[in-house]
Every structure is written in structure tokens, then in C-alpha cells.
Amino acid sequence: MAHVRDCEIITHREIAPDHRRMVLHAPEIAVEARAGQFCMLEVREGFCPFLRRPMSIERIFDDSVSILYKIVGQGTRLLAGLQTGSVLNVQGPLGNGFPIPAEEVRAILVGGGIGVAPLPGLAETLVARTGLAPEVVLAARTEAHLLCEQELSQMGCPVTLATDDGSAGFHGFADKCLRRLEPDADTVVYSCGPTVMMRAVHTVCVEAGARCYASLEAEMACGDGVCMGCVVETNTEHEFGKMARVCREGPVFDTRDIRWSAYDVR
Ligand SMILES: Cc1cc2nc3c(=O)[nH]c(=O)nc-3n(C[C@H](O)[C@H](O)[C@H](O)COP(=O)(O)OP(=O)(O)OC[C@H]3O[C@@H](n4cnc5c(N)ncnc54)[C@H](O)[C@@H]3O)c2cc1C
Ligand code: FES
């Protein structure tokens, strides 16, 4: 069940240029949240901006959750201006979250840019439930945009870095890096990042016979299944035919269910 609560900002720090981490005191949300779910944040009271902004839950603590965000526009700029100790209205947890295997299984997490945001919580859950730390591919444009390497390494995850410009780690894209890790039919891959990256990761997984899940983004209004503003095309039937709401049936989808060709530029 999603709650709507005023939550105090416990910490709020810059972690890279234009990227912040905010920890929110949110006991009811924390107790119900699962890795991969998200919250809708009211960045300012009133009508401007009118809509809440969706943000993944990065990590889940006893009575708080963290979010990791990139400043891209009006809403995130307002968010960045909020001081520790101030209060933010938060709706959550929302969405389905990542499926977690019951048994010990090789898992590889692939995060591109700010898409890494839900992966620390997922890594923690996998360690707790399966006893095995997942491997992680962290990809970004340049070294300065690589996020969460330290946190994921501290959880015991072997982390492989990839940058578009070669400034750190593997020189190239995340999917090439994933291919070098040789996933197979016994591997489960989780990805979050730019659509083009998740689609390329899906292709690698199809070729390898690996299971693959992607956390999709879509512009959202209600965040809770009502407005139909966030639908994506799928290959299987959902409540409204071959369409699914990113906020309700997602944001995490089996990548074989996503109609990737619908993203082609027409
Ligand atoms: C389920 C979900 C989880 C998300 N988790 C995170 C997260 O953990 N950290 C994070 O930084 N961002 C996350 N986002 C994206 C975030 O919601 C948008 O970046 C934010 O709403 C932009 O608000 P703004 O007012 O600053 O920008 P706007 O002024 O609204 O837009 C600025 C630019 O960002 C683009 N944009 C706006 N909303 C989205 C969106 N939903 N998806 C893709 N592009 C968008 C616009 O097209 C525009 O180019 C998530 C989105 C979804 C749907
Ligand atoms: S944002 Fe309204 S249905 Fe998904």
C-alpha cells in the first residue's frame, strides 16, 4: 500500500556534479518498500510544478529511504534547493520492484548513468536473500559520472566500470562490457539506465539465454495507475491489452515482454 507522508530530509549531499543523494525519514514507506520501487515527490507545495516527480528508492533502511537524483529541470532544481531538516511530501512505495530469485543464482546488475539509482538496494536484497553478492557493471559517459562504485564494492559486489570516453575502466558501452562477463542461461541480469542501453543489454541476454529485467522510465502524472500517461507497449496481455503502465505493472519488466521496436524513431 502506498502512503502519502510528510518526510523530513535527514541528509542531502552532492555526490557528483549535478547529482545528489537525499535520505528521507519515512518509517511507513521503509517498512513496506522493496528494491526497485519508487516514490512520487512533491518538490514544492502548490501548483508549480503541478506534478510530483518519480524517483527510485536507492536504499531501504529501518526508518528511512535514500534517493539518488540528477538535476535535469525545474523539479529536480527545486529538490536540490531543499535543506536538511526541511520536509517533503512523499507518496510511496509505488510500482512492482525487482523479482528476487529464491535460490542462489549468478546475478549481474547493469546501471547506466543515473540509472544506477535503484541498484544498491537491489544488491543489498540479493545478498540478504540469496547469500551471493551480484556482479555489477557501472557505465557512464565519463569517470566523473560513475556513481555508487564505493557503496556497491562495500557490499561485496565485484564492480566493472565502463565509460564511453575510456576515462575509467572498460572503454565502451555497458552491453559490450556485459558480453565480456559471459552471462549464460543460469544468469539473471537486471538493468536500469538509458533505453538504448537497456535494449542492448536485452539483446545480449537473448543471445546468451539469460533472464533479463529492466526498470523503465516514462513521464508520469499520477504515479499510481489512474491516468494511463505512462503506458508502454508489451508483447503479452496485461489489464489493458498489450500495454502496461510503467507505474503499476512496472517499472520493472521482463525485457522479453517489452516491445522494443515501439521505441524506434518513426
Ligand atoms: C519510475 C521512475 C523512477 C525514476 N527514478 C529516478 C531516480 O532515481 N533518479 C533520477 O534522477 N531520476 C529518476 N527518474 C527520472 C525523474 O523522474 C526525472 O528526471 C524528473 O522527473 C525530472 O523532473 P524535472 O522537473 O527536473 O525535469 P523536467 O523539467 O520535467 O524535464 C527535464 C528533462 O528531463 C526529461 N524527463 C522528465 N521526466 C522524465 C522521466 N520520467 N523520464 C525520463 N526523462 C524525463 C524531460 O523530457 C526533459 O528533457 C525516474 C523516473 C521514473 C519514471
Ligand atoms: S503515471 Fe498515471 S497511470 Fe502511470
XYZ file of C-alpha atoms in Angstrom, residues 6-259:
254
model
C 5.499 14.448 5.088
C 9.086 13.248 5.422
C 11.985 15.100 6.980
C 15.172 15.307 4.950
C 17.831 13.728 7.173
C 20.800 14.252 4.853
C 21.185 15.852 1.441
C 24.578 15.830 -0.263
C 26.175 16.366 -3.641
C 27.842 13.115 -4.739
C 28.947 14.168 -8.230
C 28.426 17.266 -10.346
C 24.618 17.786 -10.621
C 23.910 14.590 -8.688
C 22.557 14.448 -5.120
C 21.687 11.836 -2.550
C 18.830 12.579 -0.156
C 17.897 10.458 2.865
C 14.280 10.830 3.972
C 12.843 9.895 7.349
C 9.980 7.686 6.122
C 9.264 4.796 8.537
C 5.974 3.589 6.962
C 7.428 3.694 3.459
C 10.684 1.995 4.513
C 8.918 -0.892 6.204
C 6.962 -1.771 3.051
C 9.431 -0.801 0.324
C 11.087 -3.355 -1.926
C 14.122 -2.840 -4.143
C 13.101 -1.340 -7.471
C 10.041 0.505 -6.206
C 9.791 4.266 -6.433
C 8.237 7.307 -4.767
C 6.492 10.403 -6.124
C 7.989 13.525 -4.554
C 6.144 16.821 -4.207
C 9.127 19.067 -4.808
C 7.163 22.170 -3.834
C 3.701 22.716 -2.387
C 1.151 24.358 -4.665
C 0.622 24.262 -8.414
C 4.068 24.913 -9.815
C 5.326 22.428 -10.695
C 1.921 20.761 -10.754
C 3.103 17.155 -10.872
C 5.109 15.126 -8.403
C 8.419 13.747 -9.669
C 9.076 9.975 -9.699
C 12.324 8.822 -8.045
C 13.584 5.282 -7.434
C 14.257 4.172 -3.922
C 18.021 3.746 -3.776
C 18.385 2.022 -0.388
C 15.959 0.985 2.320
C 16.916 1.477 5.974
C 14.959 0.791 9.198
C 13.056 4.067 9.217
C 14.341 5.896 6.161
C 14.937 5.576 2.440
C 17.502 7.232 0.211
C 17.082 8.594 -3.271
C 19.763 9.465 -5.749
C 18.951 12.020 -8.399
C 20.287 14.045 -11.253
C 19.376 17.705 -11.676
C 17.780 17.965 -15.126
C 14.995 20.538 -14.926
C 12.687 22.634 -12.793
C 11.549 19.913 -10.378
C 14.972 18.489 -9.617
C 16.413 22.015 -9.296
C 13.796 22.779 -6.638
C 14.588 19.478 -4.948
C 18.284 20.379 -4.901
C 17.444 23.622 -3.082
C 15.857 21.850 -0.116
C 17.877 21.921 3.080
C 18.477 19.147 5.586
C 15.731 19.353 8.211
C 13.061 20.556 5.815
C 10.039 18.438 4.982
C 8.990 16.891 1.689
C 5.649 15.243 0.886
C 6.308 11.728 -0.425
C 3.931 9.163 -1.950
C 5.192 5.593 -1.910
C 6.277 2.923 -2.199
C 4.924 2.537 -5.744
C 5.396 0.019 -8.551
C 6.349 -3.631 -8.544
C 10.070 -3.784 -7.694
C 12.669 -6.280 -8.929
C 11.832 -10.008 -8.799
C 14.266 -11.712 -6.428
C 15.197 -15.363 -7.051
C 14.606 -17.668 -4.090
C 17.755 -19.680 -4.743
C 21.437 -18.757 -5.034
C 21.933 -17.574 -8.598
C 24.508 -15.614 -10.566
C 23.134 -12.084 -10.918
C 24.622 -9.223 -12.890
C 23.376 -5.661 -12.397
C 23.934 -3.169 -15.215
C 23.492 0.515 -14.404
C 23.966 3.377 -16.838
C 24.394 6.940 -15.545
C 21.730 7.903 -13.011
C 20.063 4.558 -13.844
C 22.247 3.081 -11.132
C 19.849 4.642 -8.579
C 17.809 1.508 -7.681
C 20.766 -0.912 -7.872
C 22.346 -0.521 -4.390
C 19.019 -1.541 -2.801
C 18.768 -4.459 -5.207
C 22.329 -5.590 -4.438
C 21.585 -5.479 -0.702
C 18.407 -7.517 -1.151
C 20.174 -10.127 -3.304
C 22.943 -10.512 -0.724
C 20.380 -10.872 2.088
C 18.086 -13.329 0.258
C 20.483 -15.455 -1.807
C 23.727 -15.035 0.132
C 25.561 -14.123 -3.064
C 26.750 -10.626 -3.975
C 25.818 -9.761 -7.575
C 28.380 -8.667 -10.140
C 27.885 -5.089 -11.273
C 28.598 -3.204 -14.476
C 28.614 0.541 -13.840
C 28.584 2.579 -17.013
C 28.662 6.314 -17.632
C 29.806 8.881 -20.142
C 32.946 9.753 -18.178
C 34.634 8.855 -14.889
C 33.026 11.880 -13.172
C 29.560 10.445 -13.880
C 30.206 6.983 -12.391
C 28.066 6.635 -9.268
C 27.879 4.230 -6.314
C 31.085 2.289 -7.005
C 32.201 2.525 -3.380
C 28.803 1.547 -1.923
C 28.479 -1.493 -4.188
C 32.078 -2.631 -3.569
C 31.487 -2.371 0.189
C 28.536 -4.751 -0.226
C 30.967 -7.293 -1.706
C 29.963 -6.796 -5.344
C 32.692 -7.211 -7.983
C 32.288 -3.957 -9.926
C 33.343 -3.475 -13.544
C 33.471 0.107 -14.750
C 32.772 1.215 -18.305
C 32.976 4.702 -19.754
C 32.095 5.997 -23.192
C 35.318 8.030 -23.357
C 37.621 5.484 -21.713
C 38.422 7.794 -18.771
C 37.875 4.861 -16.349
C 37.533 1.107 -16.739
C 36.451 -0.538 -19.985
C 36.378 1.864 -22.945
C 32.921 1.293 -24.413
C 29.268 0.713 -23.717
C 27.654 -1.323 -20.946
C 26.352 -4.098 -23.227
C 29.864 -4.840 -24.574
C 31.112 -4.965 -21.012
C 28.289 -7.343 -20.050
C 29.117 -9.618 -23.001
C 32.692 -9.956 -21.683
C 31.285 -11.268 -18.382
C 29.733 -14.153 -20.383
C 26.243 -14.430 -18.909
C 24.554 -17.767 -19.653
C 21.210 -19.489 -19.192
C 21.757 -19.668 -15.419
C 22.340 -15.920 -15.094
C 19.796 -13.260 -14.244
C 20.569 -9.745 -15.437
C 18.957 -6.570 -14.082
C 19.366 -3.265 -15.911
C 18.468 0.355 -15.399
C 19.621 3.291 -17.478
C 19.035 4.872 -20.871
C 16.541 2.945 -23.046
C 19.167 2.359 -25.719
C 21.413 0.705 -23.112
C 18.642 -1.499 -21.689
C 17.666 -2.596 -25.184
C 21.276 -3.533 -25.990
C 21.548 -5.413 -22.669
C 18.339 -7.272 -23.571
C 19.899 -8.323 -26.913
C 22.990 -9.709 -25.155
C 20.757 -11.646 -22.757
C 18.568 -13.098 -25.502
C 21.705 -14.365 -27.289
C 23.051 -15.816 -24.026
C 19.703 -17.288 -22.940
C 19.883 -15.270 -19.712
C 16.822 -13.921 -17.895
C 16.766 -10.130 -18.029
C 14.764 -7.449 -16.256
C 14.775 -3.716 -16.967
C 13.476 -0.833 -14.883
C 11.786 1.508 -17.354
C 11.181 5.225 -17.150
C 8.216 7.117 -18.510
C 6.839 10.551 -17.874
C 4.317 10.180 -15.064
C 1.381 12.205 -13.791
C -0.436 10.216 -11.094
C 2.219 7.540 -10.454
C -0.478 5.171 -9.271
C -2.187 3.546 -12.252
C -5.015 6.018 -12.883
C -4.096 8.458 -15.659
C -2.647 5.998 -18.227
C 0.040 8.562 -19.008
C 2.923 6.148 -18.644
C 1.928 3.162 -20.804
C 4.424 1.158 -22.845
C 3.735 -1.465 -25.493
C 4.257 -5.079 -24.498
C 4.307 -8.486 -26.171
C 1.845 -10.102 -23.748
C -1.601 -9.172 -22.493
C -1.970 -7.077 -19.366
C -5.080 -5.465 -17.863
C -5.467 -3.138 -20.878
C -4.300 -5.444 -23.668
C -0.745 -5.372 -24.936
C 0.049 -2.253 -22.963
C 1.348 -1.826 -19.461
C 1.561 1.084 -17.065
C 5.147 1.727 -16.033
C 3.924 2.975 -12.651
C 1.685 -0.031 -11.892
C 2.709 -3.146 -13.867
C 6.295 -1.796 -13.808
C 8.632 -0.067 -13.563
C 10.437 -3.438 -13.715
C 9.629 -5.660 -16.713
C 10.931 -8.914 -18.087
C 12.720 -7.493 -21.132
C 11.147 -10.167 -23.366
C 7.785 -8.559 -22.636
C 8.834 -5.080 -23.809
C 8.031 -4.222 -27.423
